Amino acid sequence: MKTILVPCDFSKAARQAVEFAKEIALVSPGEIKVLHVVEPEYLYGNGMAGQPYVFNDPVLPISVFIQDAEHEFENMKTALGDATVKITLVVERGPLIETVLNVAERENADLIVMSSTGAHGLKEFFIGSNSEKIVRRAPIPVFVTHQTQHVNDIRDIIVPTSMDLTENEFLTEVKKLQAFFGAILHVLYINNYPMSLVHDQEATASLQSYANFYNLERYTLNVRRCATLEEGIVDFASQMPGSIIAMSTHGFQGIEHLLKGSVAEDVVNHTTGTVFTYVNPQN
């Protein structure tokens, strides 16, 4: 985690994400690139997220936005205090999601840290949150924060699993996280009744085989019953304050995403805690 990219609109939530990234960079050690994106104005003729029409109204030159961003950036750095970590500002104009992904590639970022206020109802179904879209498409790990999170407080990592044995790269990242935070892993299987007919004892035995397969250390095994995977994960995490949730995601796009979805993206939208995601290339 040498280069950490933080998309930032200088809101309170975004500043909290920068602070969390700074704490990570202090331990790594690493540097932070704060990305402020100036988006074009879009008009959706039918209210859907299909083909946007860009307003043709005259726009201010990018230099004006850079000046404003630099002012906010300096205020934020002053509020952060300790100047040990190198923090630089990048201002780009363009669509948010594409710009974040392009800058992450250009700057050889190892990690994206961003804030989210989630998405619900029709907005979630048709558009989704920005964090959800980045989680789905980013080729590097992503931390999504919803509230203040401090590195020193993280001692528990919740790892929801379907007990897939093709998650080698994801579990490698989880082990790195565990070593970084000095944390205990809480391997979680949601026995989503009535969809599942698996007995809890059978699920626990399978979890043990899963842990052995990936040579996990310092872990607990947990089976919970819930109607949906997302609700079960969010509820379990709510009972463990200060924990983070680590999940792999499929990275589905287009119609495939609409049909299959992603539990990780649902959790990102609905939890109030911090989520770490990694697109598992084997999925």
PDB file of C-alpha atoms in Angstrom:
ATOM      1  CA  MET A   1       0.000   0.000   0.000  1.00  0.00           C
ATOM      2  CA  LYS A   2       2.681   2.457  -1.081  1.00  0.00           C
ATOM      3  CA  THR A   3       0.464   4.706  -3.202  1.00  0.00           C
ATOM      4  CA  ILE A   4      -3.053   5.354  -1.922  1.00  0.00           C
ATOM      5  CA  LEU A   5      -5.600   7.169  -4.087  1.00  0.00           C
ATOM      6  CA  VAL A   6      -8.432   8.991  -2.306  1.00  0.00           C
ATOM      7  CA  PRO A   7     -11.281  10.467  -4.408  1.00  0.00           C
ATOM      8  CA  CYS A   8     -12.303  13.582  -2.484  1.00  0.00           C
ATOM      9  CA  ASP A   9     -14.996  16.255  -2.761  1.00  0.00           C
ATOM     10  CA  PHE A  10     -13.837  17.797   0.560  1.00  0.00           C
ATOM     11  CA  SER A  11     -17.059  16.844   2.320  1.00  0.00           C
ATOM     12  CA  LYS A  12     -16.906  15.640   5.919  1.00  0.00           C
ATOM     13  CA  ALA A  13     -17.166  12.015   4.816  1.00  0.00           C
ATOM     14  CA  ALA A  14     -14.402  12.436   2.220  1.00  0.00           C
ATOM     15  CA  ARG A  15     -12.123  14.091   4.791  1.00  0.00           C
ATOM     16  CA  GLN A  16     -12.657  11.105   7.072  1.00  0.00           C
ATOM     17  CA  ALA A  17     -11.527   8.840   4.223  1.00  0.00           C
ATOM     18  CA  VAL A  18      -8.386  10.948   3.740  1.00  0.00           C
ATOM     19  CA  GLU A  19      -7.640  10.687   7.463  1.00  0.00           C
ATOM     20  CA  PHE A  20      -8.054   6.908   7.362  1.00  0.00           C
ATOM     21  CA  ALA A  21      -5.763   6.724   4.315  1.00  0.00           C
ATOM     22  CA  LYS A  22      -3.210   8.833   6.146  1.00  0.00           C
ATOM     23  CA  GLU A  23      -3.191   6.426   9.083  1.00  0.00           C
ATOM     24  CA  ILE A  24      -2.642   3.523   6.673  1.00  0.00           C
ATOM     25  CA  ALA A  25       0.181   5.426   4.945  1.00  0.00           C
ATOM     26  CA  LEU A  26       1.883   6.100   8.276  1.00  0.00           C
ATOM     27  CA  VAL A  27       2.127   2.368   8.954  1.00  0.00           C
ATOM     28  CA  SER A  28       2.846   1.203   5.383  1.00  0.00           C
ATOM     29  CA  PRO A  29       4.699   3.605   4.905  1.00  0.00           C
ATOM     30  CA  GLY A  30       3.254   5.215   1.787  1.00  0.00           C
ATOM     31  CA  GLU A  31       1.992   8.361   0.130  1.00  0.00           C
ATOM     32  CA  ILE A  32      -1.480   9.701  -0.598  1.00  0.00           C
ATOM     33  CA  LYS A  33      -2.818  11.226  -3.775  1.00  0.00           C
ATOM     34  CA  VAL A  34      -6.038  13.141  -3.164  1.00  0.00           C
ATOM     35  CA  LEU A  35      -8.090  13.176  -6.368  1.00  0.00           C
ATOM     36  CA  HIS A  36     -10.669  15.910  -6.868  1.00  0.00           C
ATOM     37  CA  VAL A  37     -12.817  15.298  -9.939  1.00  0.00           C
ATOM     38  CA  VAL A  38     -14.680  18.111 -11.667  1.00  0.00           C
ATOM     39  CA  GLU A  39     -17.608  16.390 -13.368  1.00  0.00           C
ATOM     40  CA  PRO A  40     -19.501  17.689 -16.422  1.00  0.00           C
ATOM     41  CA  GLU A  41     -23.183  18.409 -15.879  1.00  0.00           C
ATOM     42  CA  TYR A  42     -25.420  15.619 -17.148  1.00  0.00           C
ATOM     43  CA  LEU A  43     -29.083  15.637 -18.105  1.00  0.00           C
ATOM     44  CA  TYR A  44     -30.914  12.311 -18.161  1.00  0.00           C
ATOM     45  CA  GLY A  45     -33.899  12.719 -20.429  1.00  0.00           C
ATOM     46  CA  ASN A  46     -35.871   9.801 -18.973  1.00  0.00           C
ATOM     47  CA  GLY A  47     -34.399   9.752 -15.476  1.00  0.00           C
ATOM     48  CA  MET A  48     -32.505   6.557 -16.213  1.00  0.00           C
ATOM     49  CA  ALA A  49     -28.763   5.983 -16.220  1.00  0.00           C
ATOM     50  CA  GLY A  50     -28.547   5.021 -19.868  1.00  0.00           C
ATOM     51  CA  GLN A  51     -27.195   7.531 -22.345  1.00  0.00           C
ATOM     52  CA  PRO A  52     -26.509  10.908 -20.704  1.00  0.00           C
ATOM     53  CA  TYR A  53     -26.787  14.192 -22.583  1.00  0.00           C
ATOM     54  CA  VAL A  54     -24.130  16.693 -21.574  1.00  0.00           C
ATOM     55  CA  PHE A  55     -25.257  20.255 -20.980  1.00  0.00           C
ATOM     56  CA  ASN A  56     -23.772  22.605 -23.533  1.00  0.00           C
ATOM     57  CA  ASP A  57     -23.797  25.554 -21.136  1.00  0.00           C
ATOM     58  CA  PRO A  58     -20.480  27.421 -20.939  1.00  0.00           C
ATOM     59  CA  VAL A  59     -18.296  26.033 -18.148  1.00  0.00           C
ATOM     60  CA  LEU A  60     -15.601  27.709 -16.109  1.00  0.00           C
ATOM     61  CA  PRO A  61     -11.999  26.986 -17.052  1.00  0.00           C
ATOM     62  CA  ILE A  62     -10.389  24.135 -15.113  1.00  0.00           C
ATOM     63  CA  SER A  63      -7.982  26.634 -13.525  1.00  0.00           C
ATOM     64  CA  VAL A  64     -10.863  28.028 -11.442  1.00  0.00           C
ATOM     65  CA  PHE A  65     -11.713  24.590 -10.080  1.00  0.00           C
ATOM     66  CA  ILE A  66      -8.023  23.888  -9.403  1.00  0.00           C
ATOM     67  CA  GLN A  67      -7.732  27.085  -7.393  1.00  0.00           C
ATOM     68  CA  ASP A  68     -10.805  26.232  -5.318  1.00  0.00           C
ATOM     69  CA  ALA A  69      -9.610  22.659  -4.793  1.00  0.00           C
ATOM     70  CA  GLU A  70      -6.153  23.821  -3.735  1.00  0.00           C
ATOM     71  CA  HIS A  71      -7.720  26.116  -1.137  1.00  0.00           C
ATOM     72  CA  GLU A  72      -9.852  23.276   0.289  1.00  0.00           C
ATOM     73  CA  PHE A  73      -6.885  20.912   0.117  1.00  0.00           C
ATOM     74  CA  GLU A  74      -4.614  23.187   2.147  1.00  0.00           C
ATOM     75  CA  ASN A  75      -7.322  23.659   4.776  1.00  0.00           C
ATOM     76  CA  MET A  76      -7.747  19.907   4.986  1.00  0.00           C
ATOM     77  CA  LYS A  77      -3.997  19.284   5.320  1.00  0.00           C
ATOM     78  CA  THR A  78      -3.801  21.839   8.119  1.00  0.00           C
ATOM     79  CA  ALA A  79      -6.656  20.100   9.933  1.00  0.00           C
ATOM     80  CA  LEU A  80      -4.926  16.725   9.537  1.00  0.00           C
ATOM     81  CA  GLY A  81      -1.913  18.033  11.419  1.00  0.00           C
ATOM     82  CA  ASP A  82       1.118  15.702  11.221  1.00  0.00           C
ATOM     83  CA  ALA A  83       2.939  16.311   7.905  1.00  0.00           C
ATOM     84  CA  THR A  84       4.952  13.056   8.025  1.00  0.00           C
ATOM     85  CA  VAL A  85       2.960  11.484   5.193  1.00  0.00           C
ATOM     86  CA  LYS A  86       3.357  12.908   1.705  1.00  0.00           C
ATOM     87  CA  ILE A  87      -0.069  14.085   0.500  1.00  0.00           C
ATOM     88  CA  THR A  88      -0.495  15.622  -2.939  1.00  0.00           C
ATOM     89  CA  LEU A  89      -3.516  16.947  -4.828  1.00  0.00           C
ATOM     90  CA  VAL A  90      -4.618  15.870  -8.298  1.00  0.00           C
ATOM     91  CA  VAL A  91      -7.475  17.730 -10.039  1.00  0.00           C
ATOM     92  CA  GLU A  92      -9.066  16.229 -13.146  1.00  0.00           C
ATOM     93  CA  ARG A  93     -12.154  17.033 -15.210  1.00  0.00           C
ATOM     94  CA  GLY A  94     -14.302  14.180 -16.448  1.00  0.00           C
ATOM     95  CA  PRO A  95     -16.864  11.547 -15.448  1.00  0.00           C
ATOM     96  CA  LEU A  96     -16.161  10.480 -11.866  1.00  0.00           C
ATOM     97  CA  ILE A  97     -15.914   6.704 -12.154  1.00  0.00           C
ATOM     98  CA  GLU A  98     -13.806   6.644 -15.330  1.00  0.00           C
ATOM     99  CA  THR A  99     -11.539   9.382 -14.014  1.00  0.00           C
ATOM    100  CA  VAL A 100     -10.885   7.595 -10.717  1.00  0.00           C
ATOM    101  CA  LEU A 101     -10.035   4.357 -12.506  1.00  0.00           C
ATOM    102  CA  ASN A 102      -7.840   6.092 -15.088  1.00  0.00           C
ATOM    103  CA  VAL A 103      -5.913   8.068 -12.463  1.00  0.00           C
ATOM    104  CA  ALA A 104      -5.463   4.935 -10.333  1.00  0.00           C
ATOM    105  CA  GLU A 105      -3.840   3.230 -13.315  1.00  0.00           C
ATOM    106  CA  ARG A 106      -1.775   6.267 -14.314  1.00  0.00           C
ATOM    107  CA  GLU A 107      -0.439   6.806 -10.790  1.00  0.00           C
ATOM    108  CA  ASN A 108       0.191   3.082 -10.213  1.00  0.00           C
ATOM    109  CA  ALA A 109      -2.000   3.195  -7.114  1.00  0.00           C
ATOM    110  CA  ASP A 110      -1.953   0.153  -4.844  1.00  0.00           C
ATOM    111  CA  LEU A 111      -5.150   1.008  -2.991  1.00  0.00           C
ATOM    112  CA  ILE A 112      -8.232   3.222  -3.305  1.00  0.00           C
ATOM    113  CA  VAL A 113      -9.780   4.655  -0.153  1.00  0.00           C
ATOM    114  CA  MET A 114     -13.106   6.421  -0.523  1.00  0.00           C
ATOM    115  CA  SER A 115     -16.150   7.412   1.475  1.00  0.00           C
ATOM    116  CA  SER A 116     -19.744   6.471   0.767  1.00  0.00           C
ATOM    117  CA  THR A 117     -23.183   7.470   1.933  1.00  0.00           C
ATOM    118  CA  GLY A 118     -24.666   4.415   0.232  1.00  0.00           C
ATOM    119  CA  ALA A 119     -27.580   4.121  -2.157  1.00  0.00           C
ATOM    120  CA  HIS A 120     -31.087   2.897  -1.522  1.00  0.00           C
ATOM    121  CA  GLY A 121     -34.354   2.188  -3.288  1.00  0.00           C
ATOM    122  CA  LEU A 122     -34.695   3.144  -6.947  1.00  0.00           C
ATOM    123  CA  LYS A 123     -31.376   4.999  -6.919  1.00  0.00           C
ATOM    124  CA  GLU A 124     -29.613   1.790  -5.926  1.00  0.00           C
ATOM    125  CA  PHE A 125     -31.396  -0.286  -8.580  1.00  0.00           C
ATOM    126  CA  PHE A 126     -30.995   2.087 -11.520  1.00  0.00           C
ATOM    127  CA  ILE A 127     -27.853   4.043 -10.728  1.00  0.00           C
ATOM    128  CA  GLY A 128     -26.069   2.699  -7.648  1.00  0.00           C
ATOM    129  CA  SER A 129     -23.582   4.559  -5.513  1.00  0.00           C
ATOM    130  CA  ASN A 130     -20.268   5.798  -6.887  1.00  0.00           C
ATOM    131  CA  SER A 131     -18.429   3.596  -4.409  1.00  0.00           C
ATOM    132  CA  GLU A 132     -20.361   0.549  -5.609  1.00  0.00           C
ATOM    133  CA  LYS A 133     -19.310   1.191  -9.210  1.00  0.00           C
ATOM    134  CA  ILE A 134     -15.662   1.662  -8.277  1.00  0.00           C
ATOM    135  CA  VAL A 135     -15.731  -1.482  -6.135  1.00  0.00           C
ATOM    136  CA  ARG A 136     -17.119  -3.377  -9.134  1.00  0.00           C
ATOM    137  CA  ARG A 137     -14.522  -2.150 -11.602  1.00  0.00           C
ATOM    138  CA  ALA A 138     -11.315  -1.330  -9.733  1.00  0.00           C
ATOM    139  CA  PRO A 139      -8.491  -3.788 -10.484  1.00  0.00           C
ATOM    140  CA  ILE A 140      -6.898  -2.941  -7.115  1.00  0.00           C
ATOM    141  CA  PRO A 141      -8.170  -3.255  -3.519  1.00  0.00           C
ATOM    142  CA  VAL A 142     -10.675  -0.665  -2.307  1.00  0.00           C
ATOM    143  CA  PHE A 143     -11.509   0.532   1.192  1.00  0.00           C
ATOM    144  CA  VAL A 144     -14.950   2.135   1.537  1.00  0.00           C
ATOM    145  CA  THR A 145     -15.592   4.073   4.753  1.00  0.00           C
ATOM    146  CA  HIS A 146     -18.962   5.261   6.022  1.00  0.00           C
ATOM    147  CA  GLN A 147     -17.867   6.937   9.230  1.00  0.00           C
ATOM    148  CA  THR A 148     -14.715   7.725  11.184  1.00  0.00           C
ATOM    149  CA  GLN A 149     -12.415   4.695  11.270  1.00  0.00           C
ATOM    150  CA  HIS A 150      -8.996   4.543  12.931  1.00  0.00           C
ATOM    151  CA  VAL A 151      -6.328   2.014  12.013  1.00  0.00           C
ATOM    152  CA  ASN A 152      -5.338   1.396  15.632  1.00  0.00           C
ATOM    153  CA  ASP A 153      -8.909   0.399  16.504  1.00  0.00           C
ATOM    154  CA  ILE A 154      -9.112  -2.403  13.936  1.00  0.00           C
ATOM    155  CA  ARG A 155      -8.589  -5.759  15.610  1.00  0.00           C
ATOM    156  CA  ASP A 156     -11.252  -7.816  13.852  1.00  0.00           C
ATOM    157  CA  ILE A 157     -11.727  -8.620  10.161  1.00  0.00           C
ATOM    158  CA  ILE A 158     -15.000 -10.244   9.110  1.00  0.00           C
ATOM    159  CA  VAL A 159     -14.587 -12.498   6.065  1.00  0.00           C
ATOM    160  CA  PRO A 160     -17.963 -13.556   4.630  1.00  0.00           C
ATOM    161  CA  THR A 161     -17.600 -16.587   2.402  1.00  0.00           C
ATOM    162  CA  SER A 162     -19.520 -19.014   0.232  1.00  0.00           C
ATOM    163  CA  MET A 163     -16.598 -21.402   0.864  1.00  0.00           C
ATOM    164  CA  ASP A 164     -15.360 -21.021  -2.706  1.00  0.00           C
ATOM    165  CA  LEU A 165     -11.998 -22.751  -3.189  1.00  0.00           C
ATOM    166  CA  THR A 166     -10.926 -20.522  -6.111  1.00  0.00           C
ATOM    167  CA  GLU A 167     -10.229 -17.396  -4.044  1.00  0.00           C
ATOM    168  CA  ASN A 168      -6.474 -17.739  -3.665  1.00  0.00           C
ATOM    169  CA  GLU A 169      -5.667 -14.149  -4.603  1.00  0.00           C
ATOM    170  CA  PHE A 170      -8.413 -12.725  -2.393  1.00  0.00           C
ATOM    171  CA  LEU A 171      -7.332 -14.762   0.640  1.00  0.00           C
ATOM    172  CA  THR A 172      -3.740 -13.672   0.023  1.00  0.00           C
ATOM    173  CA  GLU A 173      -4.935 -10.064   0.303  1.00  0.00           C
ATOM    174  CA  VAL A 174      -6.911 -10.917   3.445  1.00  0.00           C
ATOM    175  CA  LYS A 175      -3.805 -12.405   5.066  1.00  0.00           C
ATOM    176  CA  LYS A 176      -1.893  -9.218   4.254  1.00  0.00           C
ATOM    177  CA  LEU A 177      -4.661  -7.201   5.909  1.00  0.00           C
ATOM    178  CA  GLN A 178      -4.567  -9.456   8.939  1.00  0.00           C
ATOM    179  CA  ALA A 179      -0.813  -8.995   9.317  1.00  0.00           C
ATOM    180  CA  PHE A 180      -1.106  -5.234   8.762  1.00  0.00           C
ATOM    181  CA  PHE A 181      -3.739  -4.743  11.459  1.00  0.00           C
ATOM    182  CA  GLY A 182      -2.635  -7.584  13.724  1.00  0.00           C
ATOM    183  CA  ALA A 183      -6.240  -8.751  13.561  1.00  0.00           C
ATOM    184  CA  ILE A 184      -8.314 -11.868  14.145  1.00  0.00           C
ATOM    185  CA  LEU A 185     -10.245 -13.219  11.161  1.00  0.00           C
ATOM    186  CA  HIS A 186     -13.919 -14.020  11.681  1.00  0.00           C
ATOM    187  CA  VAL A 187     -14.864 -16.350   8.843  1.00  0.00           C
ATOM    188  CA  LEU A 188     -18.604 -16.010   8.313  1.00  0.00           C
ATOM    189  CA  TYR A 189     -21.069 -18.217   6.475  1.00  0.00           C
ATOM    190  CA  ILE A 190     -24.655 -17.011   6.142  1.00  0.00           C
ATOM    191  CA  ASN A 191     -26.981 -19.996   6.062  1.00  0.00           C
ATOM    192  CA  ASN A 192     -29.705 -18.124   4.230  1.00  0.00           C
ATOM    193  CA  TYR A 193     -32.854 -19.985   5.177  1.00  0.00           C
ATOM    194  CA  PRO A 194     -35.085 -20.984   3.410  1.00  0.00           C
ATOM    195  CA  MET A 195     -32.814 -20.940   0.341  1.00  0.00           C
ATOM    196  CA  SER A 196     -30.292 -23.266   2.023  1.00  0.00           C
ATOM    197  CA  LEU A 197     -31.036 -26.734   3.404  1.00  0.00           C
ATOM    198  CA  VAL A 198     -27.553 -27.089   4.931  1.00  0.00           C
ATOM    199  CA  HIS A 199     -27.493 -27.828   8.674  1.00  0.00           C
ATOM    200  CA  ASP A 200     -25.418 -25.443  10.781  1.00  0.00           C
ATOM    201  CA  GLN A 201     -23.148 -28.252  11.999  1.00  0.00           C
ATOM    202  CA  GLU A 202     -22.448 -29.295   8.421  1.00  0.00           C
ATOM    203  CA  ALA A 203     -21.729 -25.658   7.489  1.00  0.00           C
ATOM    204  CA  THR A 204     -19.307 -25.318  10.426  1.00  0.00           C
ATOM    205  CA  ALA A 205     -17.435 -28.452   9.352  1.00  0.00           C
ATOM    206  CA  SER A 206     -17.190 -27.086   5.802  1.00  0.00           C
ATOM    207  CA  LEU A 207     -15.900 -23.767   7.161  1.00  0.00           C
ATOM    208  CA  GLN A 208     -13.156 -25.639   9.004  1.00  0.00           C
ATOM    209  CA  SER A 209     -12.147 -27.367   5.767  1.00  0.00           C
ATOM    210  CA  TYR A 210     -12.147 -23.952   4.053  1.00  0.00           C
ATOM    211  CA  ALA A 211      -9.876 -22.489   6.743  1.00  0.00           C
ATOM    212  CA  ASN A 212      -7.536 -25.482   6.489  1.00  0.00           C
ATOM    213  CA  PHE A 213      -7.451 -25.268   2.699  1.00  0.00           C
ATOM    214  CA  TYR A 214      -6.257 -21.654   2.827  1.00  0.00           C
ATOM    215  CA  ASN A 215      -3.969 -22.204   5.843  1.00  0.00           C
ATOM    216  CA  LEU A 216      -5.701 -19.521   7.880  1.00  0.00           C
ATOM    217  CA  GLU A 217      -4.364 -18.600  11.314  1.00  0.00           C
ATOM    218  CA  ARG A 218      -5.922 -16.772  14.253  1.00  0.00           C
ATOM    219  CA  TYR A 219      -9.524 -17.114  13.185  1.00  0.00           C
ATOM    220  CA  THR A 220     -13.020 -17.939  14.402  1.00  0.00           C
ATOM    221  CA  LEU A 221     -15.702 -19.840  12.505  1.00  0.00           C
ATOM    222  CA  ASN A 222     -19.203 -18.411  12.444  1.00  0.00           C
ATOM    223  CA  VAL A 223     -22.460 -19.652  10.965  1.00  0.00           C
ATOM    224  CA  ARG A 224     -25.497 -17.388  11.086  1.00  0.00           C
ATOM    225  CA  ARG A 225     -29.032 -17.811   9.755  1.00  0.00           C
ATOM    226  CA  CYS A 226     -30.631 -14.949   7.866  1.00  0.00           C
ATOM    227  CA  ALA A 227     -33.061 -14.521   4.986  1.00  0.00           C
ATOM    228  CA  THR A 228     -30.473 -12.730   2.821  1.00  0.00           C
ATOM    229  CA  LEU A 229     -26.682 -12.789   2.671  1.00  0.00           C
ATOM    230  CA  GLU A 230     -26.381  -9.014   2.828  1.00  0.00           C
ATOM    231  CA  GLU A 231     -28.593  -8.661   5.913  1.00  0.00           C
ATOM    232  CA  GLY A 232     -26.735 -11.440   7.707  1.00  0.00           C
ATOM    233  CA  ILE A 233     -23.323  -9.888   7.022  1.00  0.00           C
ATOM    234  CA  VAL A 234     -24.389  -6.365   8.006  1.00  0.00           C
ATOM    235  CA  ASP A 235     -26.042  -7.627  11.201  1.00  0.00           C
ATOM    236  CA  PHE A 236     -22.991  -9.676  12.208  1.00  0.00           C
ATOM    237  CA  ALA A 237     -20.699  -6.688  11.625  1.00  0.00           C
ATOM    238  CA  SER A 238     -22.964  -4.399  13.663  1.00  0.00           C
ATOM    239  CA  GLN A 239     -22.323  -6.608  16.684  1.00  0.00           C
ATOM    240  CA  MET A 240     -18.559  -6.174  16.357  1.00  0.00           C
ATOM    241  CA  PRO A 241     -17.790  -2.407  16.632  1.00  0.00           C
ATOM    242  CA  GLY A 242     -14.564  -1.245  15.035  1.00  0.00           C
ATOM    243  CA  SER A 243     -14.323  -4.289  12.765  1.00  0.00           C
ATOM    244  CA  ILE A 244     -13.957  -4.189   9.003  1.00  0.00           C
ATOM    245  CA  ILE A 245     -15.564  -6.453   6.409  1.00  0.00           C
ATOM    246  CA  ALA A 246     -13.319  -7.999   3.738  1.00  0.00           C
ATOM    247  CA  MET A 247     -15.062  -9.322   0.638  1.00  0.00           C
ATOM    248  CA  SER A 248     -14.245 -10.459  -2.861  1.00  0.00           C
ATOM    249  CA  THR A 249     -16.403  -9.264  -5.720  1.00  0.00           C
ATOM    250  CA  HIS A 250     -17.014 -10.645  -9.194  1.00  0.00           C
ATOM    251  CA  GLY A 251     -16.673  -7.364 -11.053  1.00  0.00           C
ATOM    252  CA  PHE A 252     -19.671  -8.123 -13.278  1.00  0.00           C
ATOM    253  CA  GLN A 253     -20.559  -5.480 -15.844  1.00  0.00           C
ATOM    254  CA  GLY A 254     -23.660  -4.582 -17.848  1.00  0.00           C
ATOM    255  CA  ILE A 255     -26.497  -7.094 -18.089  1.00  0.00           C
ATOM    256  CA  GLU A 256     -24.474  -9.726 -16.241  1.00  0.00           C
ATOM    257  CA  HIS A 257     -24.285  -7.427 -13.223  1.00  0.00           C
ATOM    258  CA  LEU A 258     -28.020  -6.689 -13.450  1.00  0.00           C
ATOM    259  CA  LEU A 259     -28.841 -10.416 -13.442  1.00  0.00           C
ATOM    260  CA  LYS A 260     -26.267 -11.670 -10.935  1.00  0.00           C
ATOM    261  CA  GLY A 261     -25.480  -8.619  -8.830  1.00  0.00           C
ATOM    262  CA  SER A 262     -22.885  -8.660  -6.087  1.00  0.00           C
ATOM    263  CA  VAL A 263     -23.284  -9.223  -2.359  1.00  0.00           C
ATOM    264  CA  ALA A 264     -20.149  -7.146  -1.770  1.00  0.00           C
ATOM    265  CA  GLU A 265     -21.670  -4.142  -3.523  1.00  0.00           C
ATOM    266  CA  ASP A 266     -24.918  -4.546  -1.559  1.00  0.00           C
ATOM    267  CA  VAL A 267     -22.958  -4.603   1.693  1.00  0.00           C
ATOM    268  CA  VAL A 268     -20.996  -1.496   0.664  1.00  0.00           C
ATOM    269  CA  ASN A 269     -24.293   0.300   0.111  1.00  0.00           C
ATOM    270  CA  HIS A 270     -25.970  -0.726   3.347  1.00  0.00           C
ATOM    271  CA  THR A 271     -23.408  -1.177   6.107  1.00  0.00           C
ATOM    272  CA  THR A 272     -22.329   1.693   8.340  1.00  0.00           C
ATOM    273  CA  GLY A 273     -18.846   0.259   8.803  1.00  0.00           C
ATOM    274  CA  THR A 274     -15.719  -0.013   6.672  1.00  0.00           C
ATOM    275  CA  VAL A 275     -15.505  -2.515   3.818  1.00  0.00           C
ATOM    276  CA  PHE A 276     -12.420  -3.830   2.008  1.00  0.00           C
ATOM    277  CA  THR A 277     -13.064  -5.275  -1.430  1.00  0.00           C
ATOM    278  CA  TYR A 278     -10.948  -7.066  -3.986  1.00  0.00           C
ATOM    279  CA  VAL A 279     -11.997  -8.197  -7.451  1.00  0.00           C
ATOM    280  CA  ASN A 280     -11.105 -11.862  -7.535  1.00  0.00           C
ATOM    281  CA  PRO A 281      -9.808 -12.487 -11.088  1.00  0.00           C
ATOM    282  CA  GLN A 282     -10.645 -16.167 -10.838  1.00  0.00           C
ATOM    283  CA  ASN A 283     -14.370 -15.476 -10.333  1.00  0.00           C
TER     284      ASN A 283
END
